Short mmCIF file of C-alpha atoms in Angstrom, two decimals:
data_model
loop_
_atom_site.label_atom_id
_atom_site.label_comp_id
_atom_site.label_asym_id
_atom_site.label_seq_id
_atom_site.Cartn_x
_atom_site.Cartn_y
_atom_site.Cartn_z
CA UNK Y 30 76.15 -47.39 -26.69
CA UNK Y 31 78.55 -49.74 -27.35
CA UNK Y 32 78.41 -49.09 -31.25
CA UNK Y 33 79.09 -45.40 -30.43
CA UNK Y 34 81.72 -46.36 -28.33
CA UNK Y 35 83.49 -48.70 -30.58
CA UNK Y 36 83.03 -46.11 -33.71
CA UNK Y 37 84.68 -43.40 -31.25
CA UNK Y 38 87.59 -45.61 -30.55
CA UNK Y 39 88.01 -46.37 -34.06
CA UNK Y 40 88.43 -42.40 -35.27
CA UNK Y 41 90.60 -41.78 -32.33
CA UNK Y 42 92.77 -45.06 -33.48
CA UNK Y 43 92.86 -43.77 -36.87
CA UNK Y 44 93.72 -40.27 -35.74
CA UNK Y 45 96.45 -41.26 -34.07
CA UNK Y 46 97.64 -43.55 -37.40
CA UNK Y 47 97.13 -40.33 -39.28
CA UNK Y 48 99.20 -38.42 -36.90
CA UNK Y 49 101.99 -41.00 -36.80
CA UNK Y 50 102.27 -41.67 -40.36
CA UNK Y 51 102.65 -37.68 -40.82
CA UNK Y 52 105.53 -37.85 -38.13
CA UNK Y 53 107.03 -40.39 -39.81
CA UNK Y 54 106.59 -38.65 -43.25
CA UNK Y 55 108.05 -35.27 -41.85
CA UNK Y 56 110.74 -36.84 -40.03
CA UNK Y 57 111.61 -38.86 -43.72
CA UNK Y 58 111.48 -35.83 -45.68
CA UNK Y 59 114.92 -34.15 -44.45
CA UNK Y 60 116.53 -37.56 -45.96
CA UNK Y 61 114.78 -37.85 -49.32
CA UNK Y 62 113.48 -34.39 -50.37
CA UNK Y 63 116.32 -32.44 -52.69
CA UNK Y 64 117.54 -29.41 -51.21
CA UNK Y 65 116.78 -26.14 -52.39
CA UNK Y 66 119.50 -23.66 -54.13
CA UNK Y 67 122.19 -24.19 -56.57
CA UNK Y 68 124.64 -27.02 -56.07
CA UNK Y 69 127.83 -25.51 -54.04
CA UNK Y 70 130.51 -25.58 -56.17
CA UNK Y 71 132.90 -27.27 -54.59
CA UNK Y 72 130.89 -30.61 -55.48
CA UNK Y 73 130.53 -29.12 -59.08
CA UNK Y 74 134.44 -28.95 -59.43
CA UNK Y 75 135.11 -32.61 -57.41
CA UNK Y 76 132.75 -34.20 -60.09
CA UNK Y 77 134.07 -32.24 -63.14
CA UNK Y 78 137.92 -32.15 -62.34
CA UNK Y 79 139.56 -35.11 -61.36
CA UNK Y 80 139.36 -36.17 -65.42
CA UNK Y 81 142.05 -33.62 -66.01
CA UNK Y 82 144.19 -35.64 -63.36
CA UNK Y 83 143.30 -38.60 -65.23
CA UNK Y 84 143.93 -37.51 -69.01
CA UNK Y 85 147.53 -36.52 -68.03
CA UNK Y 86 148.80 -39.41 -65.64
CA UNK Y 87 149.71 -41.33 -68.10
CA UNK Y 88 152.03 -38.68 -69.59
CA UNK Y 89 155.70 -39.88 -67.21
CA UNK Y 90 154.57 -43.49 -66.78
CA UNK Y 91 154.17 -44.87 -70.79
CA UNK Y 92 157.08 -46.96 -70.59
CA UNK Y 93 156.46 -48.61 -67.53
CA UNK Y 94 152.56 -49.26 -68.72
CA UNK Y 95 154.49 -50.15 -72.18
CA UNK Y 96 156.63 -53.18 -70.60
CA UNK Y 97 153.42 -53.99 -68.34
CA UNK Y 98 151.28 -54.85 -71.11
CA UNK Y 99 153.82 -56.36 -73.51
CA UNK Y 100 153.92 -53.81 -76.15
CA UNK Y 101 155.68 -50.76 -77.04
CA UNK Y 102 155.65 -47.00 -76.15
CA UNK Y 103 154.52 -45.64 -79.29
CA UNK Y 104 151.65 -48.43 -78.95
CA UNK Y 105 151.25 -47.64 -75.61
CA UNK Y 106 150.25 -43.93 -76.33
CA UNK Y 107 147.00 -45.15 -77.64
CA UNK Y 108 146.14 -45.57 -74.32
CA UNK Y 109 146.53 -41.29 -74.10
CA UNK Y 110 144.69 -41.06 -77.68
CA UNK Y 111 141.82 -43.03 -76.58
CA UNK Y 112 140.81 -41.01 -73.56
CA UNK Y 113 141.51 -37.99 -75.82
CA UNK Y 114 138.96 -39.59 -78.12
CA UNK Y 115 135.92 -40.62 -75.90
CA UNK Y 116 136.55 -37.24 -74.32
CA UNK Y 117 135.95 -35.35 -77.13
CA UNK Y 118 132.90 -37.50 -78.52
CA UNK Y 119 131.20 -38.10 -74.85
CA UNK Y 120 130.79 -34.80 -73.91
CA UNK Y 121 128.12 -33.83 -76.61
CA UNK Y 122 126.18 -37.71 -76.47
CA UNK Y 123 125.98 -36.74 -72.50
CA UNK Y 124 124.92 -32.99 -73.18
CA UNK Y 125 122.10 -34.78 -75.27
CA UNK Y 126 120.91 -37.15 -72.72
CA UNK Y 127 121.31 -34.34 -69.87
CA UNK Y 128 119.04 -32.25 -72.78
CA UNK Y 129 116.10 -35.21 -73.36
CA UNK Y 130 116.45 -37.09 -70.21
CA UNK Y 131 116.99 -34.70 -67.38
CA UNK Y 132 119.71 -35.08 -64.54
CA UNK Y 133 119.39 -37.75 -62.76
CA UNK Y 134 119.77 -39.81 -66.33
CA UNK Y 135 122.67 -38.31 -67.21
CA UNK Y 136 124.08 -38.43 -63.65
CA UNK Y 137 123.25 -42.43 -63.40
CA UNK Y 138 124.85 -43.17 -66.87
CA UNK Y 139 127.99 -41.28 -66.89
CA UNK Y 140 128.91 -42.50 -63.26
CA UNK Y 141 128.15 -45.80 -64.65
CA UNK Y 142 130.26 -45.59 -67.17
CA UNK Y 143 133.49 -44.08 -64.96
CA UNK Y 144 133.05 -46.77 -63.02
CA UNK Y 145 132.77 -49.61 -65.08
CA UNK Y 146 135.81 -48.29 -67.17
CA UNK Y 147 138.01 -47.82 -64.23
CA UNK Y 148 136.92 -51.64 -63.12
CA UNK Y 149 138.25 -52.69 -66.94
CA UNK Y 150 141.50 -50.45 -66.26
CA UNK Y 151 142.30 -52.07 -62.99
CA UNK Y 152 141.91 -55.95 -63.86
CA UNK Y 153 142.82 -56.06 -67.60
CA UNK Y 154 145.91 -57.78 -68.53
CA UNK Y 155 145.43 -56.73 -72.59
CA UNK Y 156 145.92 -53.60 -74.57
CA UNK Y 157 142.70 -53.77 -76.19
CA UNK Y 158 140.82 -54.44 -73.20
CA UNK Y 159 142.44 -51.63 -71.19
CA UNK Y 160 141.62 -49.21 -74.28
CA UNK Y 161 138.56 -50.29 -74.07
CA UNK Y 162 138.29 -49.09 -70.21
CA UNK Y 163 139.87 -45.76 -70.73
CA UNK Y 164 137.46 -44.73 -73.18
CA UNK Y 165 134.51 -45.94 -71.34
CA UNK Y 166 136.14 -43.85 -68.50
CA UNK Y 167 136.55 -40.81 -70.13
CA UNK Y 168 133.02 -41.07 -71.88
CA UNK Y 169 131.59 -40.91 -68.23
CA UNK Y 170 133.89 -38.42 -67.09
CA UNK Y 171 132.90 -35.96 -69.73
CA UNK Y 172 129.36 -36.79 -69.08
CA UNK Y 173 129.95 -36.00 -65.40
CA UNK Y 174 132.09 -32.69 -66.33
CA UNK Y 175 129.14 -31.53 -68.76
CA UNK Y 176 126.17 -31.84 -65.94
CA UNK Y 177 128.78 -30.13 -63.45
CA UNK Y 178 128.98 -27.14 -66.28
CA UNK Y 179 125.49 -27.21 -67.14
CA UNK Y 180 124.84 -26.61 -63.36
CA UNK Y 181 127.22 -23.85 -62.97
CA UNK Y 182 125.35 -21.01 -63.75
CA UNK Y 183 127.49 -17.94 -63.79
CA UNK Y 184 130.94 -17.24 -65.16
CA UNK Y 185 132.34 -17.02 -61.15
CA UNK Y 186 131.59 -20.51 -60.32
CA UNK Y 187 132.04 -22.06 -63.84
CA UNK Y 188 135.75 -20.15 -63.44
CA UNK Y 189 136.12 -22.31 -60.00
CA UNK Y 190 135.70 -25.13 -62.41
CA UNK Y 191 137.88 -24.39 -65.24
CA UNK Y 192 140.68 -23.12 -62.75
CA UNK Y 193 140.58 -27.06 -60.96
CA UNK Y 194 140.83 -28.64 -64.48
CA UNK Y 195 144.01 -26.72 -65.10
CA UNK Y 196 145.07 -27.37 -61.87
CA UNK Y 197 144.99 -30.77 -61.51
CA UNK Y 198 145.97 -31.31 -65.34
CA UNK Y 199 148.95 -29.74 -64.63
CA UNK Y 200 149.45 -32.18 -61.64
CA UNK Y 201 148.49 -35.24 -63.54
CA UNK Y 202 151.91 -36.23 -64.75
CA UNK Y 203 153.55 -36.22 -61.19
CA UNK Y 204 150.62 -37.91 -59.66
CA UNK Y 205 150.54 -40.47 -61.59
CA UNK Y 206 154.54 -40.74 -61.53
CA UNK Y 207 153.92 -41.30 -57.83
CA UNK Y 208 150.76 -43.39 -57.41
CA UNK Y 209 152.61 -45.80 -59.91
CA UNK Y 210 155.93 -45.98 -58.26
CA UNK Y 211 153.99 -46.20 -54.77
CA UNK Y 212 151.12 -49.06 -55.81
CA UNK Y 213 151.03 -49.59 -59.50
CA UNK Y 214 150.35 -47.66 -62.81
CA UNK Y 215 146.93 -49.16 -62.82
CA UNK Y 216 146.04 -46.87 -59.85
CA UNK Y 217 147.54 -43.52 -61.55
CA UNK Y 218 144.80 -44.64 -64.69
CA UNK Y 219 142.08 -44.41 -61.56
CA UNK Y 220 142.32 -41.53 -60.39
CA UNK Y 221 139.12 -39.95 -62.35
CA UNK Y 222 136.97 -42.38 -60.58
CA UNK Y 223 137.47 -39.59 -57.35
CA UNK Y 224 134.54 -38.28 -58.83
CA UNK Y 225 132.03 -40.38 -58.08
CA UNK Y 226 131.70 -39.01 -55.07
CA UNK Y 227 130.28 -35.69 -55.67
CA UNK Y 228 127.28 -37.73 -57.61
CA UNK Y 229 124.93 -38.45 -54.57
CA UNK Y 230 125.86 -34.90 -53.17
CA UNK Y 231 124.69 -33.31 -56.53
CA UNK Y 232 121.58 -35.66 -56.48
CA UNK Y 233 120.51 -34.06 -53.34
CA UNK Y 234 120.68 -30.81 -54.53
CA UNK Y 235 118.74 -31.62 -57.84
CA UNK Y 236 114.95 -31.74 -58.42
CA UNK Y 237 113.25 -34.66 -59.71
CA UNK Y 238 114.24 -35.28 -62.76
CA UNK Y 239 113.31 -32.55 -65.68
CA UNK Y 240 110.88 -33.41 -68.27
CA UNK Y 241 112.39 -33.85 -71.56
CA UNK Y 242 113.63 -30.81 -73.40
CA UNK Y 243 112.14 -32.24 -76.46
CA UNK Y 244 108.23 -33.41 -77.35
CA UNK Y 245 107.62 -36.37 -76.44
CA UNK Y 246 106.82 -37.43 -79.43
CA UNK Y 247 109.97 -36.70 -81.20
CA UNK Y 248 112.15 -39.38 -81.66
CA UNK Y 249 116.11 -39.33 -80.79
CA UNK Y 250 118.50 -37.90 -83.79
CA UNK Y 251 120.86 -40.95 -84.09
CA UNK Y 252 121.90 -40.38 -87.42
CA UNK Y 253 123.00 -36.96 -86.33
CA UNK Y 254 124.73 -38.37 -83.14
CA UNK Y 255 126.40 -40.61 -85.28
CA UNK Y 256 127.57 -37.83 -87.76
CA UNK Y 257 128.44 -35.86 -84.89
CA UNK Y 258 130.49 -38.94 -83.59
CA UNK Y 259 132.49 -39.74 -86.77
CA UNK Y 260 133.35 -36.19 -87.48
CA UNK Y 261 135.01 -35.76 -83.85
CA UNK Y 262 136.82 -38.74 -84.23
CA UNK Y 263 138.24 -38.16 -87.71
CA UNK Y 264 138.95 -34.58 -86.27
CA UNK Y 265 140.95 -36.46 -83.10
CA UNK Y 266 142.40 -38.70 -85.15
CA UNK Y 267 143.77 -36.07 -87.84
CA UNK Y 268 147.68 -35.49 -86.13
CA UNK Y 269 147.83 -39.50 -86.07
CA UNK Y 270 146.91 -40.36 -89.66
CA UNK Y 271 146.34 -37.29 -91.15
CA UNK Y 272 145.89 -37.85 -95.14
CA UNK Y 273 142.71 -40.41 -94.02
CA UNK Y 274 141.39 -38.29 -91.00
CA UNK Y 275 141.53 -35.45 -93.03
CA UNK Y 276 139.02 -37.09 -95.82
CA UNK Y 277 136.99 -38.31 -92.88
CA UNK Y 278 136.37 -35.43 -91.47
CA UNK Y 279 135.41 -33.70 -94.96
CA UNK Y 280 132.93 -36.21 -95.34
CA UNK Y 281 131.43 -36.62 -92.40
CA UNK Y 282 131.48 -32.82 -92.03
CA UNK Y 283 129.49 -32.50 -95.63
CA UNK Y 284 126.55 -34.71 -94.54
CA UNK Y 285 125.85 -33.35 -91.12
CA UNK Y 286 125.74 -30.19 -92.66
CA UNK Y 287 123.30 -31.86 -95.14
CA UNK Y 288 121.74 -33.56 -92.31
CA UNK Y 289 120.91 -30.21 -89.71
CA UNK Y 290 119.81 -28.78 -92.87
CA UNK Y 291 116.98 -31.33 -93.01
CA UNK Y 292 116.39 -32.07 -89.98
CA UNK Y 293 117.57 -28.76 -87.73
CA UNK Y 294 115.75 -29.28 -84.70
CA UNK Y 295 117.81 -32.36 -83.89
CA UNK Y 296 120.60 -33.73 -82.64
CA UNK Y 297 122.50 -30.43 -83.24
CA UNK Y 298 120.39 -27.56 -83.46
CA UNK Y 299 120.93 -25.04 -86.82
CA UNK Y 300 119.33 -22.04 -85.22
CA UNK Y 301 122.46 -22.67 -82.75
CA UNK Y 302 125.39 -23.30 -85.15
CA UNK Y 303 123.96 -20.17 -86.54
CA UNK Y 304 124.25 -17.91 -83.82
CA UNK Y 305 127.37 -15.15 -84.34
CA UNK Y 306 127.64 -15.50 -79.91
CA UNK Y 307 128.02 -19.08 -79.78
CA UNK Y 308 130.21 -19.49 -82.93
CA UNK Y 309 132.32 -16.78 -82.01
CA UNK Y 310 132.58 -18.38 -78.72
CA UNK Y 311 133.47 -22.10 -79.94
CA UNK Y 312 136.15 -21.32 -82.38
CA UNK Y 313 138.08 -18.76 -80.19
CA UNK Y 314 138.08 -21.63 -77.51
CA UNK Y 315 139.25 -23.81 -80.28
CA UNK Y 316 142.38 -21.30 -80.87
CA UNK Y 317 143.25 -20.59 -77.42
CA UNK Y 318 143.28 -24.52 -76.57
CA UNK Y 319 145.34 -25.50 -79.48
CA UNK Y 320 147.92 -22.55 -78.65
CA UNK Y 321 147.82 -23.69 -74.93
CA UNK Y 322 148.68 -27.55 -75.25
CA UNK Y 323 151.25 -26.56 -78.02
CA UNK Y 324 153.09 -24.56 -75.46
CA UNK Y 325 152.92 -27.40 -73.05
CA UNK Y 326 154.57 -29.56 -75.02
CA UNK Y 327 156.87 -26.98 -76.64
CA UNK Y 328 158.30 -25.10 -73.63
CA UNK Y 329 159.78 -28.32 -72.16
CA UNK Y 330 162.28 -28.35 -75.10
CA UNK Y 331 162.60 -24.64 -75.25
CA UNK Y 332 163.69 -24.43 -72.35
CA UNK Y 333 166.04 -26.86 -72.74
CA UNK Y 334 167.60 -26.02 -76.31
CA UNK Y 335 167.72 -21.91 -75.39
CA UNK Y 336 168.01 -21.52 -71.84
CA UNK Y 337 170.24 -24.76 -71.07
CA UNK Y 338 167.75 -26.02 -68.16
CA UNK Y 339 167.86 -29.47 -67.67
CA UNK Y 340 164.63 -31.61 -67.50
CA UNK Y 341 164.19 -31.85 -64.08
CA UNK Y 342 164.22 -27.66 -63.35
CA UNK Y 343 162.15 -27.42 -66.26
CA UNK Y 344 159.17 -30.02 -65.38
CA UNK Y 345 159.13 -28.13 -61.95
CA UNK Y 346 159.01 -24.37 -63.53
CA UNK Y 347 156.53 -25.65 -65.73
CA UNK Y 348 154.45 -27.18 -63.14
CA UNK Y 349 154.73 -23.73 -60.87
CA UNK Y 350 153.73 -21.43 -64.09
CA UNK Y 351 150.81 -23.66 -64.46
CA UNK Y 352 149.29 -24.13 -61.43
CA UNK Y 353 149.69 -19.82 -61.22
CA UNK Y 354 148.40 -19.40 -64.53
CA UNK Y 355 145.42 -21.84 -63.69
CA UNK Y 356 144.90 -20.34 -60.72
CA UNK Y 357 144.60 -16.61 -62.02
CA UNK Y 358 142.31 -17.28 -64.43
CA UNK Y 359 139.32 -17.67 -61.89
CA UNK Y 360 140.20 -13.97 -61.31
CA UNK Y 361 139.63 -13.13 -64.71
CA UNK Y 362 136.12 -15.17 -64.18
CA UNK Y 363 135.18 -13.59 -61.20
CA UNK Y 364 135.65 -10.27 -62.73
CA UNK Y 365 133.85 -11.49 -66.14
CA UNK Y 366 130.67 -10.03 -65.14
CA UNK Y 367 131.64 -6.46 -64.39
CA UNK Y 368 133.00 -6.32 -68.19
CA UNK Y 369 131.56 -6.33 -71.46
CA UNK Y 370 132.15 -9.39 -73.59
CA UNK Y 371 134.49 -7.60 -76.05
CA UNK Y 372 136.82 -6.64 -73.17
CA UNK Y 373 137.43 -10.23 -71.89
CA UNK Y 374 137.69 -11.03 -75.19
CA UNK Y 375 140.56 -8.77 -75.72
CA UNK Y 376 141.57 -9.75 -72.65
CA UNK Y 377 141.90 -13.55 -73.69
CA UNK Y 378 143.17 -13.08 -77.19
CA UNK Y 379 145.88 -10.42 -75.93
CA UNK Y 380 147.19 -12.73 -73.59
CA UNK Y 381 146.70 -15.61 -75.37
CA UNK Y 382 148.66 -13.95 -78.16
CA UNK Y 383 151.00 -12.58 -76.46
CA UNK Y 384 152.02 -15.87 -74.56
CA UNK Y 385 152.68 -17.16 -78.44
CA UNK Y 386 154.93 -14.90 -79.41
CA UNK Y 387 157.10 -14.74 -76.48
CA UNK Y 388 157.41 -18.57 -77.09
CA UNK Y 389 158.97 -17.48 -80.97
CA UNK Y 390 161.62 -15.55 -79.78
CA UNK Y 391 162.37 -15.76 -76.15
CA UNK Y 392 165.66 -17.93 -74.88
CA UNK Y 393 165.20 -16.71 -71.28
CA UNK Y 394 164.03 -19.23 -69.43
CA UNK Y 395 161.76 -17.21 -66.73
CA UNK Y 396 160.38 -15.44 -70.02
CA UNK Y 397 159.89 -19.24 -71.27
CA UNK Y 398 157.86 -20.03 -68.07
CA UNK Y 399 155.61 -16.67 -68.95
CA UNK Y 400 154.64 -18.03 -72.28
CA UNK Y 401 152.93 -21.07 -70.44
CA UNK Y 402 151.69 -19.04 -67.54
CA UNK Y 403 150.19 -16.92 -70.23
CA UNK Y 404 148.80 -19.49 -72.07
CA UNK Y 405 146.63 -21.88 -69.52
CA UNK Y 406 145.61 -18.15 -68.32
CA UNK Y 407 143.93 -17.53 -71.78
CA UNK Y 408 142.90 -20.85 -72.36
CA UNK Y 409 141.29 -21.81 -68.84
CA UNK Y 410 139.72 -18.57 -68.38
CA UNK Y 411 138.36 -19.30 -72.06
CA UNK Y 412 136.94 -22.18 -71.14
CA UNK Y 413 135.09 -20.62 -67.91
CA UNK Y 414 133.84 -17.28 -69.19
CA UNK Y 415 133.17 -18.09 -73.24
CA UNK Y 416 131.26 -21.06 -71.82
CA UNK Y 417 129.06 -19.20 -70.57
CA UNK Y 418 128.89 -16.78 -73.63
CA UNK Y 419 127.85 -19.79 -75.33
CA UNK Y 420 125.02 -20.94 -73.21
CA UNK Y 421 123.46 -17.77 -73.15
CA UNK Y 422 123.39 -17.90 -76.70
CA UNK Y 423 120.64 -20.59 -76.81
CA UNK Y 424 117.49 -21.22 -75.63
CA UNK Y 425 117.17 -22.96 -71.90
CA UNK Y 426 116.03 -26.29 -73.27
CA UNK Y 427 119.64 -25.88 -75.87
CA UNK Y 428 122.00 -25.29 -73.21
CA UNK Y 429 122.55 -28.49 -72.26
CA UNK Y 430 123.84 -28.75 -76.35
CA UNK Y 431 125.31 -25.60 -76.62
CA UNK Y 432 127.61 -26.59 -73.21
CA UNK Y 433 128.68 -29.81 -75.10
CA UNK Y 434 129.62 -28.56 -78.19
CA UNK Y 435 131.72 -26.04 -76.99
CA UNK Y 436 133.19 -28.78 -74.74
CA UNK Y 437 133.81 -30.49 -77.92
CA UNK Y 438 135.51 -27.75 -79.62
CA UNK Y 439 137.96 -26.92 -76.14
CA UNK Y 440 139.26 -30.37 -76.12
CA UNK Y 441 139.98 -30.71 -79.95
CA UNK Y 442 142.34 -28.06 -79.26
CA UNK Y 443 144.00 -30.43 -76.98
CA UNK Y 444 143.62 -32.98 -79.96
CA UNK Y 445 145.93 -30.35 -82.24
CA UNK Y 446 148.31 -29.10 -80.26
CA UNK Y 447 150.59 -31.53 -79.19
CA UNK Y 448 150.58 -32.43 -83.60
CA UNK Y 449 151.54 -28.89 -84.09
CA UNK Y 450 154.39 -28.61 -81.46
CA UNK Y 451 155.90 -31.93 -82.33
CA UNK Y 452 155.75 -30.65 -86.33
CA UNK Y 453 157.28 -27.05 -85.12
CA UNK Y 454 159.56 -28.32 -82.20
CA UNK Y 455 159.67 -31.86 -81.02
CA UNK Y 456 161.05 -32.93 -84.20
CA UNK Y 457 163.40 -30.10 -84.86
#
């Protein structure tokens, strides 16, 4: 009796464990378990934007950050060049690890990296050091920026994206005008590091983290990361030193052709590179960004030479056209999927042309204004709809790659343009 007794006590004990433990599980599930649905994006655009804010900050503030660091302001505008650079180059490394490691990887790393190069920004007293912190920042921010367009999923909410990147780049230069006359210029070079708080938010929302895109027995592609690397930065470098960049980039460009003809399901993929949609997609990008940060650094002295503004009234018409162009072109997106790709691409290279020519010949200063509306209009909404185009183009294991390297080719358009409006304006 008492055996029966003590074995009946000991499965009602052990029910009631069982019970509790699955209370305690359920209860712990609401905190731990991702949620279901696409990441809102709102938290998309707080982790991909605030780098726009933090590439242009710098752009009223170079002498004071000159005389801060004992050097001077053509020296200082490395400190522009360099976030330029690891831009341009970090966007396709992340893209790969987002490809062969999954999210949460690429989340962990580039929010390392924003961090820790903010951290070297705020407590360096050297050039070299800070350099060193506004690449690593930018590296992370472009990882951060390609996850947030990888996750995007439709030209609507990637255009919500695109439209805050204009936004807030066209707000960079006063905000970091005031944030350094406020606390210190230090703080204006911080501003990117905003984004680490849409990280944990997008964590929630994500699965556990993706198995590899790749087998697992393949091994990563580092020469073709590293070709990949030195022909983006002799492509950055080319309006600074252009005789060597331009040799550079010939040779680095011959073996990584050389090198995705050998090995083309690597780093970069040829079936890709080869496809008309994607192609198509990069270089018009390419074109529409180069005519777009031309303009921005033209119309300022336009404006000035023709229509006799002074600089004042002419940063704060620029500013207004901006923000409106930047704004518009989410319409455009939204609209993006009711038309056929050759439309919005008429659409983009119309206005994108257009917005060139009235820079030529206009003296009028309103008409001056246009040409810059029109031209973050066509290059924004580029970069939110022909994003897409280019995703679609590859494979669902590729888009991860195919995101980055049009990434890549957007912000080497920033690279050119402000060589081609100082050789057709600045130095007039």
């Amino acid at each position: 009796m008492t055996t029966t007794t003590n074995a009946t006590t000991a499965k009602a004990t052990a029910a009631t464990a069982a019970t509790a433990a699955k209370a305690t599980a359920t209860a712990a599930a609401p905190r731990t378990a991702p949620r279901v649905g696409p990441v809102p994006v709102l938290w998309l655009a707080l982790m991909a934007t605030p780098m726009a804010a933090g590439a242009n900050a710098p752009v009223l503030i170079l002498p004071d950050m000159a005389r801060s660091l004992g050097v001077s302001a053509s020296t200082a505008t490395w400190l522009v060049a360099s976030y330029a650079w690891a831009m341009a180059v970090g966007t396709p490394l992340l893209a790969g690890l987002l490809r062969r490691r999954g999210l949460r990887a690429a989340l962990h790393l580039a929010g390392a990296l924003l961090v820790g190069g903010t951290l070297l920004v705020a407590a360096s007293p050297w050039l070299p050091l800070t350099l060193a912190g506004r690449a690593t920042q930018a590296a992370g921010g472009a990882g951060l920026a390609a996850v947030a367009m990888s996750l995007a999923g439709s030209a609507r909410r990637m255009g919500v994206i695109s439209a805050g990147f204009g936004i807030l780049g066209a707000s960079g230069p006063l905000l970091g005008a005031q944030l350094s006359e406020a606390v210190s210029w230090r703080l204006s070079l911080s501003v990117s590091v905003i984004a680490i708080l849409a990280v944990p938010m997008v964590s929630r929302y994500a699965a556990a983290p993706a198995a590899p895109a790749v087998a697992p027995q393949d091994t990563f592609d580092a020469r073709g990361a590293a070709l990949l690397t030195a022909l983006a930065t002799a492509l950055v470098l080319l309006p600074h030193a252009p005789a060597a960049a331009l040799g550079s980039s010939a040779l680095a460009a011959t073996l990584l052709v050389l090198h995705v003809r050998r090995r083309p399901d690597g780093f970069i993929p040829a079936a890709l590179i080869r496809r008309p949609l994607f192609l198509g997609s990069a270089l018009l990008a390419l074109a529409l960004s180069g005519s777009y940060f031309t303009l921005l650094f033209s119309v300022p002295r336009l404006l000035t030479e023709r229509a006799g503004w002074d600089a004042t009234t002419a940063g704060t018409g620029q500013l207004v056209a901006l923000l409106t162009g930047s704004a518009l072109s989410w319409l455009l997106a939204a609209a993006s999927a009711r038309m056929s790709r050759a439309a919005v691409r008429a659409v983009l290279v119309g206005v994108g042309a257009l917005a060139a020519a009235i820079a030529v010949f206009a003296s009028w200063g309103p008409l001056l204004l246009v040409a810059t509306l029109g031209g973050i209009f066509a290059a924004t909404g580029s970069n939110a709809v022909l994003s897409m185009h280019a995703a679609s183009s590859a494979p669902e294991p590729q888009r991860p790659t195919a995101i980055g390297l049009f990434a890549l080719c957007y912000q080497l358009g920033g690279a050119f343009g402000p060589a081609i409006a100082t050789a057709l304006v600045l130095t007039a």
